[in-house]
Amino acid sequence: MADDKNPFPGENNTGHVWDDNIRELNNPIPRWWMIGFWASIIWWVAYGLLYPMIPLANDWTKGMLGWTMTGEYQEAVEEITAVRAQFEDQISALSAKEILADEGLTSYTIASARVLFGDNCAACHGSAGQGNPGFPVLADDDWLYGGSIEAIEQTLINGRRGMMIAHGKMLSDQEISTLANFVVGWSQGQEDPAGAQLYKDKGCFGCHGQDGKGLQMLGSANLTDAIWRFNEADKVAGAAYTIRHGVNDPSDPQTREAVMPAFKDRLSENDIKKLAVYVYSLGGGQ
Amino acid sequence: MQLMIKERVLNASEKQIPTTTVDDLYAEAGHWHVNTGEEKIHAKRMGGRWRTLKWWSNAFWLVFFLGPYLRWDDRQAVLFDIPNRQFHIFGATVLPQDFWMLSLLLLFFAILLAVATAVAGRVWCGFFCFQTVWTDVYTWIEDKLEGAPQKRRKLDEAPMDARKLRIKVTKHALWLVIAFFTGISFVAWFNDAYQLWADLFAFEIGTVALVFMLMFIAGTYVLAGFMREQACFWLCPYARIQGVMIDRTTVLPTYDFQRGEPRGRVKKGQSEEDRTTGDCIDCNQCVAVCPTGVDIRNGQQEGCITCALCIDACDAVMEKVGRPKGLIRYESLDVLEGGVSTPMLKRPRVWIYAAILTAALSGIIYGLSSLDAIDLKVIHARQPLFVQQSDGSIQNKYTLKVLNKMSADADVDITVSGPQGLVLVGADEPISARHGQVSSRTVFVRVPPEQLVSESTPLSFSVTTVYKGERFTSQRDSVFIGPKP
């Protein structure tokens, strides 16, 4: 072990020698290492001066640059807003129909409205407008209030409220069954003279039209197409339920609900325009 | 193999040392010289066969300097346009979608390195590597300005005066000029070369281009001017990797120790018949000319880049002393030790490497020759898979993505073939496909339910465009999903 007498003098060793010739040298640290060491310290000091670094009791050192993480986030948001601004400006200057005429603008609108749709529409209408039990499909071409871009925009702005009187107290069970069977058959191209007569006698045509195709002004359903607003596995039972309890009839507690809320107070004009374009492009726009 | 020769040479000269104690081992270690750059290598330059060859192989790098200025149609002939994600190689445009070819290209070059090394040693290092070539040109300038190695060493040690300053400034200025052209030439492969010069003079050069240019200028100046052989010794992985690619049949610049040893100086008045020493006259010329400062007589070693300049030096000396040339020559270890050489075609690794090379090359040729002008991808909407329409028909939604690889925008027509009665909605207008980009379009297909016999029915989209009178089509199969029948 260590010995007072150094057997390797003039070698810059620490005087610790083991096994006769293994000794610990006291060489200077390499210069490149020392440069890196001091550079790191200078870096640390500079960083501490420029950026927030040391937490204090109720505060922290702010740094000379005034940099904050939220500030950087805000800057990034401003940046992306500036990128979007050119499109957003165009969108506010154009009508929804004019946006649809521009393929580039349409794809921007669809991309940016996807999030809006997810936040505001998907809960009822499904993530891709595929509908949910009791809520209409937006991807088909059956529109109670019209499938033109203007009509869709109106629906979004003012909302819609379906309306059908509950007929349970006006019609007998037999009549309800006949009518239900008749309208379901109608949509499948079958003819039923007795049902047709009852349809006429009971004044159904007042809302649904002579030809049964419904009136978009009223939002009455087209009874002759393949799509049922209240789609159930047993179509006849579903139709009978609707006839019996109506839609949004306050006098019947079992009435069907069909309310589309108005979005004019919730979303900006641009957002509504974008959503109209998005819904129109889901597959059923007319 | 490297070790074996070293041992052999050592045994010949130091057999007597008894390596009984640790101290003796340490003493022996002192004989091993490891070049860690404490002493600057000033290699002697002399003419010869291999020197001439080296100039020719150096000239290969002129392609690097001049290539970017070639034009093709109205653009740069070879342009690696990274911001726009397209590589132009003469007539062909390679987009990220074709990048599988890059892996084959890398494989090709990796195996090319392996096969060249297995057959003839570090051909890349000795003749083509940028480190070797740039160092060679830098030291050529040094040699022209400062003179032969002794003069250079003297100048390095001399105190600074007007003459030394003039020479040193001139040298470094010339080095920097080469470094500058290296930097700008590199960047010119990735930016339009003529535009780059214009931007440079207008001080409008882009940040990325500038940073890369400065990196390459600094890299060239430091690596070729100062690091030199140290880069080969301590930075470059190939120096070490290539050692394992060499075997006993590889022909390398080798010192014929059977003929040369024991080495001995020429004694005045002694006739050749009385000579007891080998052919090596121990003049150290082979060490003097070596750009990495190794002694080839110690056998193949990691510092040897097989540049063959020692062959020139030794041949010149052998000619002077009237002994046969080729004491240092391209030879395999097998021949040196036993006189037997395996023909190249009987070496399995030559065949295996050749097979891989051929496979990679044919893949690249196939890829380049089958680059489509337009490419269609079809994405079937998954949510919802299908929607019933008011007339009872089933509708599916597809997103078509058309990649236009041509150099001009094109109008692309969409058609679809599938079950009977199918109606394509949203494809009346052709897609205007921007060149070098992917343009997408959402279309709908409606099929009457009676035509659907199963949940999934095959369907095929195709896009067509006409460009310069030629018709290009791309087809893509997809499916039509309907309700359970």
JSON list of N, CA and C in Angstrom, two decimals, chain B residues 96 192 203 295 433 447 472:
[
{"chain": "B", "resi": 96, "resn": "PRO", "atom": "N", "xyz": [-41.69, 9.89, -52.38]},
{"chain": "B", "resi": 96, "resn": "PRO", "atom": "CA", "xyz": [-41.54, 9.07, -51.17]},
{"chain": "B", "resi": 96, "resn": "PRO", "atom": "C", "xyz": [-42.16, 7.68, -51.30]},
{"chain": "B", "resi": 192, "resn": "ASP", "atom": "N", "xyz": [-31.61, 24.06, -56.66]},
{"chain": "B", "resi": 192, "resn": "ASP", "atom": "CA", "xyz": [-31.22, 24.38, -58.03]},
{"chain": "B", "resi": 192, "resn": "ASP", "atom": "C", "xyz": [-29.88, 25.12, -58.00]},
{"chain": "B", "resi": 203, "resn": "PHE", "atom": "N", "xyz": [-27.08, 37.47, -51.30]},
{"chain": "B", "resi": 203, "resn": "PHE", "atom": "CA", "xyz": [-27.21, 37.27, -49.85]},
{"chain": "B", "resi": 203, "resn": "PHE", "atom": "C", "xyz": [-28.62, 36.84, -49.46]},
{"chain": "B", "resi": 295, "resn": "ASP", "atom": "N", "xyz": [3.85, 1.49, -41.22]},
{"chain": "B", "resi": 295, "resn": "ASP", "atom": "CA", "xyz": [4.93, 0.73, -41.85]},
{"chain": "B", "resi": 295, "resn": "ASP", "atom": "C", "xyz": [4.32, -0.54, -42.40]},
{"chain": "B", "resi": 433, "resn": "ALA", "atom": "N", "xyz": [-55.34, 16.88, -60.67]},
{"chain": "B", "resi": 433, "resn": "ALA", "atom": "CA", "xyz": [-54.23, 16.34, -59.86]},
{"chain": "B", "resi": 433, "resn": "ALA", "atom": "C", "xyz": [-52.99, 17.19, -60.07]},
{"chain": "B", "resi": 447, "resn": "VAL", "atom": "N", "xyz": [-75.59, 1.08, -55.04]},
{"chain": "B", "resi": 447, "resn": "VAL", "atom": "CA", "xyz": [-75.92, -0.18, -55.70]},
{"chain": "B", "resi": 447, "resn": "VAL", "atom": "C", "xyz": [-77.31, -0.60, -55.22]},
{"chain": "B", "resi": 472, "resn": "PHE", "atom": "N", "xyz": [-52.45, 7.25, -69.50]},
{"chain": "B", "resi": 472, "resn": "PHE", "atom": "CA", "xyz": [-51.96, 6.61, -68.27]},
{"chain": "B", "resi": 472, "resn": "PHE", "atom": "C", "xyz": [-53.16, 6.20, -67.42]}
]
